[in-house]
Coordinates of C-alpha atoms and ligand atoms in Angstrom, one line a residue:
X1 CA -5.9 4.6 12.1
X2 CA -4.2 2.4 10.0
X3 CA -5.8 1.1 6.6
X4 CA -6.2 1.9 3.1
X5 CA -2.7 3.2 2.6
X6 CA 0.6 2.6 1.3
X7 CA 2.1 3.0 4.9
X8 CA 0.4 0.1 7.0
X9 CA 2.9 -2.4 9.0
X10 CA 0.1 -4.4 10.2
X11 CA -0.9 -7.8 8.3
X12 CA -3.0 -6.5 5.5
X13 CA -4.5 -9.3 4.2
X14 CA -4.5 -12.5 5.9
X15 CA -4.6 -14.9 2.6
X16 CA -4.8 -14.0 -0.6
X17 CA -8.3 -15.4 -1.7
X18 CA -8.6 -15.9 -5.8
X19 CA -11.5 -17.7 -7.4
X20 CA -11.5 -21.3 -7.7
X21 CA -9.4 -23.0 -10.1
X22 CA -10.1 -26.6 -12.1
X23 CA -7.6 -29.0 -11.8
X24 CA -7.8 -31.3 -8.6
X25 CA -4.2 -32.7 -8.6
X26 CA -2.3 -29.1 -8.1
X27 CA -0.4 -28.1 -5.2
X28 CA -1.9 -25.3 -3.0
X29 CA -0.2 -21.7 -1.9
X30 CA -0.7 -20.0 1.1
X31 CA 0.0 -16.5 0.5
X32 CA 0.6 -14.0 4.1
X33 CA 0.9 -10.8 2.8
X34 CA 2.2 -7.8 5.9
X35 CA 2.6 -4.4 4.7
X36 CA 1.3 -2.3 2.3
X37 CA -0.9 -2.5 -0.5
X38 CA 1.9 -2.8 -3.0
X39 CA 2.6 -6.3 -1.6
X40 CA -1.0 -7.3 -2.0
X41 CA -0.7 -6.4 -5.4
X42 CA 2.7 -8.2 -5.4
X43 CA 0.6 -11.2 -3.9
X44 CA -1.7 -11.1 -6.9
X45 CA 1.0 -11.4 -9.1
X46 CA 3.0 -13.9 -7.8
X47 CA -0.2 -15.9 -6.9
X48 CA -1.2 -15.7 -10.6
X49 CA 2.8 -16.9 -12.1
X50 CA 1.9 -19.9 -9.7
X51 CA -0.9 -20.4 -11.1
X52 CA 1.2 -21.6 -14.7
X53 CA 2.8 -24.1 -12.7
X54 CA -0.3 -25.5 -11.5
X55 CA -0.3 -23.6 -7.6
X56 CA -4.0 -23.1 -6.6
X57 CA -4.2 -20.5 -4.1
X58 CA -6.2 -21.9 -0.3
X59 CA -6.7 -19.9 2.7
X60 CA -5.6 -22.9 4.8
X61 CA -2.4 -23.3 5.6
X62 CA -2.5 -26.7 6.8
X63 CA -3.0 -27.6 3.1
X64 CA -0.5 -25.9 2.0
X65 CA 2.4 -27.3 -0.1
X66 CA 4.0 -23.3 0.0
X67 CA 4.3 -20.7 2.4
X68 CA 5.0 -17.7 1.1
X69 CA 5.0 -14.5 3.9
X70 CA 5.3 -11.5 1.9
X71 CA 7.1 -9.4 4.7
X72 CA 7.2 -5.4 5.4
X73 CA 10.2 -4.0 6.5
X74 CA 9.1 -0.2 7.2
X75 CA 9.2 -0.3 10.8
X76 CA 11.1 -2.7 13.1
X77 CA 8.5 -5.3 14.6
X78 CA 7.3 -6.1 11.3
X79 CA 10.6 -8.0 10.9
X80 CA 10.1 -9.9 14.0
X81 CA 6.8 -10.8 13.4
X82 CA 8.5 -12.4 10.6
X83 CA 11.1 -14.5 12.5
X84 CA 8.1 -15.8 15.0
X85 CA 5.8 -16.3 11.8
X86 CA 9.0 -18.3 10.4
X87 CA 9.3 -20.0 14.0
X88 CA 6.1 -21.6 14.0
X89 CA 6.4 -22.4 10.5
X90 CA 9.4 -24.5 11.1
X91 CA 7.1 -26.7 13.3
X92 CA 4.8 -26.8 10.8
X93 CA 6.9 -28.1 8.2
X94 CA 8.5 -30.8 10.6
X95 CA 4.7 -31.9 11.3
X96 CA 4.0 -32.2 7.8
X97 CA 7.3 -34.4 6.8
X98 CA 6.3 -36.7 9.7
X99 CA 3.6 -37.5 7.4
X100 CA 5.1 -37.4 4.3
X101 CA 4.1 -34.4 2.8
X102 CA 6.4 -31.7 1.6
X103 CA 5.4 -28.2 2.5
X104 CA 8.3 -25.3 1.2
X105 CA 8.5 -22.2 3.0
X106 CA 9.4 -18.8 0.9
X107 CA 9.6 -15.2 2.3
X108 CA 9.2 -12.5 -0.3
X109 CA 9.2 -8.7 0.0
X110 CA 11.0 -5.9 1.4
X111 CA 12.5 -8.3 4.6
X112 CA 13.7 -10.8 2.3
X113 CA 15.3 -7.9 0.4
X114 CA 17.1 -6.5 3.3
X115 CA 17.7 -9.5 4.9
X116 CA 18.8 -12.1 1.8
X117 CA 21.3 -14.9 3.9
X118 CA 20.8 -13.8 7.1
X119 CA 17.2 -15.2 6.8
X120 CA 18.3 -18.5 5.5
X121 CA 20.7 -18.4 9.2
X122 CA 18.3 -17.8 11.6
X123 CA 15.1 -19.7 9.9
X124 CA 16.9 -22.9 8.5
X125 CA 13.5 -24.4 7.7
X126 CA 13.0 -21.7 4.4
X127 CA 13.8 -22.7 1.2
X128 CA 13.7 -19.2 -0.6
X129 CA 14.1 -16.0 -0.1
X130 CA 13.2 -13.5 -3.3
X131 CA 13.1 -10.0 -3.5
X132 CA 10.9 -7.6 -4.7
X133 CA 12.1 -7.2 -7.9
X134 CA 12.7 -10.9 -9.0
X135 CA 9.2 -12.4 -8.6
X136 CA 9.3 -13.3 -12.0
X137 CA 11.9 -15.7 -11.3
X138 CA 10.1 -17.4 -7.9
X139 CA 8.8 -20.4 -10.1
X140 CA 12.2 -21.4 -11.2
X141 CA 13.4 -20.8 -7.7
X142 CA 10.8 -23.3 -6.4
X143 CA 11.9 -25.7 -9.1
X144 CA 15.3 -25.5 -7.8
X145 CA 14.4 -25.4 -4.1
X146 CA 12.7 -28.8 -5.1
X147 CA 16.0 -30.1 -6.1
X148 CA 17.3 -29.5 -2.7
X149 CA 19.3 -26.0 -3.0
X150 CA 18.5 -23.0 -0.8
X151 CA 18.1 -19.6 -3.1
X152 CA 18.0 -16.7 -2.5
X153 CA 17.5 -14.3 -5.2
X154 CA 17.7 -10.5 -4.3
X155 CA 19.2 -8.4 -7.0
X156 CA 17.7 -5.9 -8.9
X157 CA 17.0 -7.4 -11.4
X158 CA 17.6 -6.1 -15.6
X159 CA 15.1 -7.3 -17.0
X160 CA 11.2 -5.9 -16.4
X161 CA 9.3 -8.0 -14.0
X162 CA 5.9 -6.3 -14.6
X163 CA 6.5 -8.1 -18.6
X164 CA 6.8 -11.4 -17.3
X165 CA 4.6 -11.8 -14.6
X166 CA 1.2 -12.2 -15.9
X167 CA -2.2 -10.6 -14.8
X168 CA -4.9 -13.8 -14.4
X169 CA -7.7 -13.9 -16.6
X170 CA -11.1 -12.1 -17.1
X171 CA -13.2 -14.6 -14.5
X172 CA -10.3 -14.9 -12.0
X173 CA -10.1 -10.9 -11.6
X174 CA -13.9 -10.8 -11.0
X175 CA -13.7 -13.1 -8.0
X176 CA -11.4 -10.7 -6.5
X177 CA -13.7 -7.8 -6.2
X178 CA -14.8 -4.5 -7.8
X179 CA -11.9 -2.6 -6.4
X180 CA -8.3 -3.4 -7.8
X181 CA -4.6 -2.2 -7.1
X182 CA -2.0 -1.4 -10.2
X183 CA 1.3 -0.5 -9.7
X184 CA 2.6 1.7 -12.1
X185 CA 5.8 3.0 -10.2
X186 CA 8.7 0.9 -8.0
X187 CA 11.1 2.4 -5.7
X188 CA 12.4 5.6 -4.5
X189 CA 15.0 8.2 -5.3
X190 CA 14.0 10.5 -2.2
X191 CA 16.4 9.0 0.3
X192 CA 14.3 10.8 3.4
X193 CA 16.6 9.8 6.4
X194 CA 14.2 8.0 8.4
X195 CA 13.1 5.3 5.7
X196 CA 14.5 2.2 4.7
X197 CA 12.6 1.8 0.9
X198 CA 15.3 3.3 -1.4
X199 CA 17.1 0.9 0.1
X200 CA 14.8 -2.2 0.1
X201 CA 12.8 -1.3 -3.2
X202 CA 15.7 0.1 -5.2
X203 CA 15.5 3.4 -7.3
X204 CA 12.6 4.5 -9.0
X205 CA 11.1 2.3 -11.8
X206 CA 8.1 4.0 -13.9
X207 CA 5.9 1.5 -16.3
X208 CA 5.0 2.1 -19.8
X209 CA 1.8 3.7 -20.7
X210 CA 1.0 1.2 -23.0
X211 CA 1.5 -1.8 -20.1
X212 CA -0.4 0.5 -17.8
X213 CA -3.3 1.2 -20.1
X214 CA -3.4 -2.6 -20.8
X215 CA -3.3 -3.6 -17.6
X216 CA -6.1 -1.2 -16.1
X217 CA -8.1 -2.4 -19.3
X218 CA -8.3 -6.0 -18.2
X219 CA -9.0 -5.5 -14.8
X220 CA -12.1 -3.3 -15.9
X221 CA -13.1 -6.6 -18.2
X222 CA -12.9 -8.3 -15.4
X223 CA -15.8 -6.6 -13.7
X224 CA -13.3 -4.0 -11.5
X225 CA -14.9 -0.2 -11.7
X226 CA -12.2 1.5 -9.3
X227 CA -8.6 1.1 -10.0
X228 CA -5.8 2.8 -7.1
X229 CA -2.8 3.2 -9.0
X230 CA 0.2 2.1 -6.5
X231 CA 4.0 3.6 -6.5
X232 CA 6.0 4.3 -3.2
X233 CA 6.4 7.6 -4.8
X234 CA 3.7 7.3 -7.7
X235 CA 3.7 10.7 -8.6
X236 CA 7.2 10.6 -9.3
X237 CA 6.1 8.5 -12.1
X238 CA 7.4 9.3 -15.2
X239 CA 6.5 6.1 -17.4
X240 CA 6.9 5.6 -21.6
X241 CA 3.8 7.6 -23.6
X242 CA 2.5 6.7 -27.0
X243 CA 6.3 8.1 -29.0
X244 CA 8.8 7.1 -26.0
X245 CA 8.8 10.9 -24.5
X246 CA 7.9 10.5 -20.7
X247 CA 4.2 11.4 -19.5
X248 CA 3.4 13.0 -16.2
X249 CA 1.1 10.6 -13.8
X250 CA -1.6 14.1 -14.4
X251 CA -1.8 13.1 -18.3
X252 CA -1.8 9.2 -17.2
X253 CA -4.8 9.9 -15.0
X254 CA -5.9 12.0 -17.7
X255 CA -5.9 8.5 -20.5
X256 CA -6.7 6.4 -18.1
X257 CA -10.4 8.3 -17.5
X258 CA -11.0 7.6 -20.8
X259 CA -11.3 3.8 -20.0
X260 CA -15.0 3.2 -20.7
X261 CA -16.5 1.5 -17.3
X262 CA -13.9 2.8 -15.5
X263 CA -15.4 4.4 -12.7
X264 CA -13.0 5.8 -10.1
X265 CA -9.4 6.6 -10.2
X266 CA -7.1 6.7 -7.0
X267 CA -3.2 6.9 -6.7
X268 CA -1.2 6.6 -3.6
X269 CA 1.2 7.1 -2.1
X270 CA 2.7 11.2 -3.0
X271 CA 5.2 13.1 -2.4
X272 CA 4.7 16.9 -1.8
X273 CA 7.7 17.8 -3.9
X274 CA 6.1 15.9 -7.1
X275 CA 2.6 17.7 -7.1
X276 CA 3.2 19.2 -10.3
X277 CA 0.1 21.1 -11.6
X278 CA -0.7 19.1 -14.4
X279 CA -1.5 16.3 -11.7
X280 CA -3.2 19.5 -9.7
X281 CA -5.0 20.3 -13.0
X282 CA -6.6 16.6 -12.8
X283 CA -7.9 17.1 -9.5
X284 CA -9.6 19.8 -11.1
X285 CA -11.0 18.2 -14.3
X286 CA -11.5 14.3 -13.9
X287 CA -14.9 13.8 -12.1
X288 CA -13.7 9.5 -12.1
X289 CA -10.2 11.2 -9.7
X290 CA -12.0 10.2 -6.7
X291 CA -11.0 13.4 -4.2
X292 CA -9.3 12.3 -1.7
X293 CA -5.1 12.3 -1.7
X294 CA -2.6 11.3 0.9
X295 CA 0.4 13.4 0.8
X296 CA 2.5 12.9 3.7
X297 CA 4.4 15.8 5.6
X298 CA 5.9 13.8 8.3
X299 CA 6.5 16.7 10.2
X300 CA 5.6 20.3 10.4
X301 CA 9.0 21.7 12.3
X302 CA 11.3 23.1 9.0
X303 CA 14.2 22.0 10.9
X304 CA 13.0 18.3 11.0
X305 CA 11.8 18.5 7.5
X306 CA 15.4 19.5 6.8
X307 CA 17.2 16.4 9.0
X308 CA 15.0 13.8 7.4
X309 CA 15.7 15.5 3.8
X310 CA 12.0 16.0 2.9
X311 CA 13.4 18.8 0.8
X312 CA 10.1 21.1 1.7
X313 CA 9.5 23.9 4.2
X314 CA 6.3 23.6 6.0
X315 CA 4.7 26.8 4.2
X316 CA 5.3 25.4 0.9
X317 CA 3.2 22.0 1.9
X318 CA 0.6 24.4 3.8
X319 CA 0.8 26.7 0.1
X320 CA 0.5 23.0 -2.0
X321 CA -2.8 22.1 0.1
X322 CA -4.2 25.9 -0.6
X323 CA -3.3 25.3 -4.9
X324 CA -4.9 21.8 -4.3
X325 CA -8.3 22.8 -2.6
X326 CA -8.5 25.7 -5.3
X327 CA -8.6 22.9 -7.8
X328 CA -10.6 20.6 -6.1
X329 CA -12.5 22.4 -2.7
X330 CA -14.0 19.1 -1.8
X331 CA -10.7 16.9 -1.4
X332 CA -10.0 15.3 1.6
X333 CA -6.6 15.3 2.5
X334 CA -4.9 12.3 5.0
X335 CA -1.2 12.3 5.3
X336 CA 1.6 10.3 7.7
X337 CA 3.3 11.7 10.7
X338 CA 6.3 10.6 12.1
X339 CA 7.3 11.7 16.3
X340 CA 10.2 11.4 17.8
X341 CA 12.8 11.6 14.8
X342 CA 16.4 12.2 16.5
X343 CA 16.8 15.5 17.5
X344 CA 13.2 16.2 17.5
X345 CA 12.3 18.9 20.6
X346 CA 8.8 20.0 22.5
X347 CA 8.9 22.6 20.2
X348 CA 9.3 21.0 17.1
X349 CA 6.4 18.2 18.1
X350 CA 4.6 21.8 18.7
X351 CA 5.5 22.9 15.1
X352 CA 3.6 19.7 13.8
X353 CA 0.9 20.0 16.2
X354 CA 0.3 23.9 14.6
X355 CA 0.7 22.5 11.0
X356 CA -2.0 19.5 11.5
X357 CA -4.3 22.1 13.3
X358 CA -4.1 24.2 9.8
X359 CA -4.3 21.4 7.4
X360 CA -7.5 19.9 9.3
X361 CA -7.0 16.0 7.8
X362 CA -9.6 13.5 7.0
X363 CA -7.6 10.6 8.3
X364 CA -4.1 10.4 8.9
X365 CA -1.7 7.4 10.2
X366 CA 1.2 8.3 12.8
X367 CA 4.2 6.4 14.1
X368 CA 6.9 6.4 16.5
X369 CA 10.3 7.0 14.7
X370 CA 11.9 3.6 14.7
X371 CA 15.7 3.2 14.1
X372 CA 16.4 1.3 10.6
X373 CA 19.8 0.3 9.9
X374 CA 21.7 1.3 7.1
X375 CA 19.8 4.3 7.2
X376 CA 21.4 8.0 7.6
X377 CA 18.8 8.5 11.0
X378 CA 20.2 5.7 12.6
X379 CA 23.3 7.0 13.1
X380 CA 22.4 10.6 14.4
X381 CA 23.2 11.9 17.9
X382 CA 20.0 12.6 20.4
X383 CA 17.7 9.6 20.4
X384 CA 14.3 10.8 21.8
X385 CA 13.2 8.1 24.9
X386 CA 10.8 6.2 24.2
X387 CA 8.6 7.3 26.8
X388 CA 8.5 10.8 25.3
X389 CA 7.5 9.1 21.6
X390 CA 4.8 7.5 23.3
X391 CA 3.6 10.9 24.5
X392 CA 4.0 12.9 21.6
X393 CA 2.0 10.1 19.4
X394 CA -0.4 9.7 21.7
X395 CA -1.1 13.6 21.6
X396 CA -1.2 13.8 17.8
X397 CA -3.2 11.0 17.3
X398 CA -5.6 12.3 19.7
X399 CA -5.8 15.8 17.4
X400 CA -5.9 13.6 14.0
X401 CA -8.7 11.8 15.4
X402 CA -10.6 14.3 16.7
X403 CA -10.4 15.5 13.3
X404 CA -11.2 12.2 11.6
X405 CA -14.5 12.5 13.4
X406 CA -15.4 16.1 12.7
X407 CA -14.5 15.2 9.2
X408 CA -17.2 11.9 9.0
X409 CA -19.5 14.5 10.9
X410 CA -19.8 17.1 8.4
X411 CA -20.9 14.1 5.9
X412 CA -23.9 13.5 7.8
X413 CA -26.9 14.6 5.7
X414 CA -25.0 15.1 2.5
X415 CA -26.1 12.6 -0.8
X416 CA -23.2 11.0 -2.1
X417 CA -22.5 8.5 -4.4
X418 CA -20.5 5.2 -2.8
X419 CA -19.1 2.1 -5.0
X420 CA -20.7 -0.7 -3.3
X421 CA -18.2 -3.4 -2.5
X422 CA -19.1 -6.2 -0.7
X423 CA -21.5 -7.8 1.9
X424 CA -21.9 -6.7 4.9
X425 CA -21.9 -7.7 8.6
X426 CA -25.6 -8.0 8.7
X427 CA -27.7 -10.1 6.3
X428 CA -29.3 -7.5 3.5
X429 CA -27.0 -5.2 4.2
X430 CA -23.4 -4.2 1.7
X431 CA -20.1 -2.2 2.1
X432 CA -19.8 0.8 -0.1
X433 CA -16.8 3.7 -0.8
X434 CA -17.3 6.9 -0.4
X435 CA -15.7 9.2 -2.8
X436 CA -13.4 10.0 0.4
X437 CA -12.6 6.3 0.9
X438 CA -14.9 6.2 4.2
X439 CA -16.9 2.4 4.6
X440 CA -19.9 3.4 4.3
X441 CA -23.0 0.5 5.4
X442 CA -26.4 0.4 3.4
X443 CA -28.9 -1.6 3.1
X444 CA -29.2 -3.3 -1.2
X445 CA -29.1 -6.4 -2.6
X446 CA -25.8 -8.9 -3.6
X447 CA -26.6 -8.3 -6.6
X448 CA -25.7 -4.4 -6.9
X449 CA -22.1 -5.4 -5.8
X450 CA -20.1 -3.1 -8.4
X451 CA -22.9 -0.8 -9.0
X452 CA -22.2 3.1 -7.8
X453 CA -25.5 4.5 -5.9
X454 CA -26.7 7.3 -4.5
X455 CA -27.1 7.2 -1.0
X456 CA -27.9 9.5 2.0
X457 CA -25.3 10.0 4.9
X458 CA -27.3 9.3 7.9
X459 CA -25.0 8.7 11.1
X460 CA -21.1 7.9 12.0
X461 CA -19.3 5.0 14.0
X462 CA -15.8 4.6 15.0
X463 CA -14.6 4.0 11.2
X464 CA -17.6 3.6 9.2
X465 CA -20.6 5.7 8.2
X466 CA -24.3 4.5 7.5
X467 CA -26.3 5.7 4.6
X468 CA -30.0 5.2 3.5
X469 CA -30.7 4.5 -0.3
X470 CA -31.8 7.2 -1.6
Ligands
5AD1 N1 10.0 5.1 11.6 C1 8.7 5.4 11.7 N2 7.9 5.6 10.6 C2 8.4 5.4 9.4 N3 7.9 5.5 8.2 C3 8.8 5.2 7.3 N4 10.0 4.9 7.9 C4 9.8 5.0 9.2 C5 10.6 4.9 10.4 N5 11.9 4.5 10.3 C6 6.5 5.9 8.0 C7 6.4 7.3 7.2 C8 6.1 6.9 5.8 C9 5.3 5.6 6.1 C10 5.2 4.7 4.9 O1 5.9 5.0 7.1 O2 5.4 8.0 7.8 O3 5.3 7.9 5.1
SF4_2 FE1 10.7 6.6 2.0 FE2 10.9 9.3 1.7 FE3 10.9 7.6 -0.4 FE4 8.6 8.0 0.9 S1 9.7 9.5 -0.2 S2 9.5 6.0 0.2 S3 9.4 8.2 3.0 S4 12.4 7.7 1.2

């Protein structure tokens, strides 16, 4: 239960593949990206300033002349995996100088954020460590690291990344796929209790239209027909319009539909507190606003809500989701849950039990509360074991996926239209999205990848559907 959101911990890519580049003296980066899809889209970026400085991008690390591990800091193993990753790096690198080859090691994202020095302590193999909002400087860090010094670069930076890091051309976007990521908003200003990214990403950052706009325009010339618009709080979004006054994400979604050949519109991930009706209103209107939003509640106990400074009640997210499926009635809805937050009693774990049971999700992705320093939950009184986390999440994610499955169920028989993807496991056989994000297998030819069909639900698995063209 944990993909296609702007939540996962898990590795979520395990290189970043681009298309071939000419050129057969360049250097090679390996790119690990953990986390979310912000940092794949943080991957793509970086990838493509490396690019200038004549980096080709390989899946092999043993070719390699950089590492970069673009690290996740949400939940506390992520970190560790880290260190080990950084562990076995260290080996790597020795190997490699024993032959005379150079291989530099960087960590990027929201670890090396949190973490600046401390990383360059305990892994004395890396040679820089650059926070999220200075990736626009990681090619003059390499050319210093070259020179022997050990940077680490982790302000927050002035000046606008997004301007200086550049978006590959036309061909190289069309190797990477029909489907693309933009981010459009940066940080947080919500300060829940529990979460570590107002700390790690900084305070909220929305991009001009105009970059937007420009932005989601290329990517469609490069052959992409669904764009997910990223921010960790994207509908917080308040970016430059047209005359410098501030634009809603709603009247963004709104311009951006107007893209000709842009076929599907996503945006993740929402807070409850910023689903103004204008965005509401687009549910309504935009047939290319694929229906399908994750807004996560954490928790359905209003005390809870209160200690992790959600700023809602329960009834008014249960009231939001009734205004939403007015607009929309065929939205499916998937949110994040968190158990165990300090305090949290049987009754409470009941209260979000209730509030899932009324919402009825699509697909959902749960955690244990994990401790993150420097965070306002870490210091609070009354812990909850770890034995009675693992109880309470094993409970919820039992209801969510009994859910997940009655919601896959009721698609069975329905015609729907799905954005085919990619190829399949079996030979003649593709990958397609449905309009609720599901995988959906069919049988068509290479050659439709990027075509939208119409299709015929015919039967469920664990987390796909198949379909029969119509
Ligand atoms: N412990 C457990 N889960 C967390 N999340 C964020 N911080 C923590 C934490 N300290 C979850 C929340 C959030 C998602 C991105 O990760 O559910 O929505
Ligand atoms: Fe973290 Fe809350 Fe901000 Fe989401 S809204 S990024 S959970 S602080």
């Amino acid at each position: 239960m944990t993909k296609d959101s702007l939540t996962l911990d898990a590795p979520a890519t395990d290189a970043l593949q681009l298309g071939p580049r000419d050129g057969s003296n360049s250097r090679k980066v390996f790119i690990k990206t953990y986390g979310c899809q912000m940092n794949v889209y943080d991957s793509t970026r970086m990838s493509d300033a490396l690019a200038r400085d004549g980096y080709e991008p390989t899946e092999d690390m043993e070719e390699a002349d950089l590492v970069l591990l673009n690290t996740c800091h949400i939940r506390e193993k992520a970190a560790e995996k880290v260190y080990s990753a950084l562990g076995r790096l260290r080996d790597m690198k020795k190997r490699k100088a024993a032959d005379g080859r150079e291989m530099m090691i960087g960590v990027t994202g929201c670890v090396a954020q949190a973490e600046g020095e401390e990383i360059l302590r305990r892994a004395p193999a890396v040679d820089v460590v650059i926070g999220p909002q200075t990736y626009h400087r990681l090619p003059d860090a390499l050319r210093r690291a070259k020179e022997g010094q050990r940077v680490v670069d982790t302000e927050y930076a002035i000046e606008d990344k997004f301007e200086h890091l550049p978006i590959a051309e036309k061909t190289k976007i069309r190797a990477r796929g029909v489907t693309a990521f933009l981010t459009v908003q940066e940080g947080c200003d919500k300060f829940c209790t529990f979460c570590v990214v107002p700390y790690t990403r900084g305070s909220e950052v929305s991009r001009p239209v105009a970059q937007i706009v420009e932005e989601a325009e290329k990517l469609v010339d490069g052959g992409v027909r669904e764009i997910t618009l990223l921010g960790q709080n994207v509908n917080a979004w308040h970016g430059a319009g047209p005359t410098g006054q501030a634009w809603s994400l709603g009247n963004l979604l709104y311009r951006l539909a107007e893209i000709p050949g842009l076929a599907r519109l996503r945006y993740t991930t929402s807070h409850p507190r910023d689903m103004d009706d204008r965005l509401i209103g687009a549910h309504r209107d935009l047939r290319t606003l694929m229906p399908y939003l994750h807004l996560p509640v954490q928790a359905g106990s209003d005390r809870i809500l209160k200690a992790m400074n959600r700023r809602h009640t329960s009834a008014e997210y249960l009231a939001l989701i009734e205004k939403i499926r007015v607009a929309r009635p065929d939205i499916a809805l998937s949110g994040d849950f968190i158990v165990g937050f300090p305090g949290e009693t049987d009754q409470d774990f009941e209260d979000t039990l209730r509030l899932i049971e009324e919402v009825n999700y699509a697909q959902a992705f749960s955690f244990k509360y994990s401790t993150r320093p420097g965070t306002p939950g870490a210091d609070l009184k009354d812990q909850v074991p770890e034995e009675v986390k693992t109880e309470r999440l094993e409970r919820l994610q039992a209801l969510l996926l009994k859910q997940q499955h009655a919601f896959a169920e009721t698609c069975v028989g329905k015609v729907v239209d799905i954005l085919l993807e990619k190829p399949g496991r079996m030979p003649g056989q593709l990958i397609g999205r449905s309009p609720w994000l599901q995988s959906v297998n069919v049988d068509a030819k290479a050659s439709q990848i990027g075509d939208i069909i119409n299709v015929r639900i015919t039967g469920t698995s664990t987390n796909s559907l198949f379909a029969d063209l119509l």
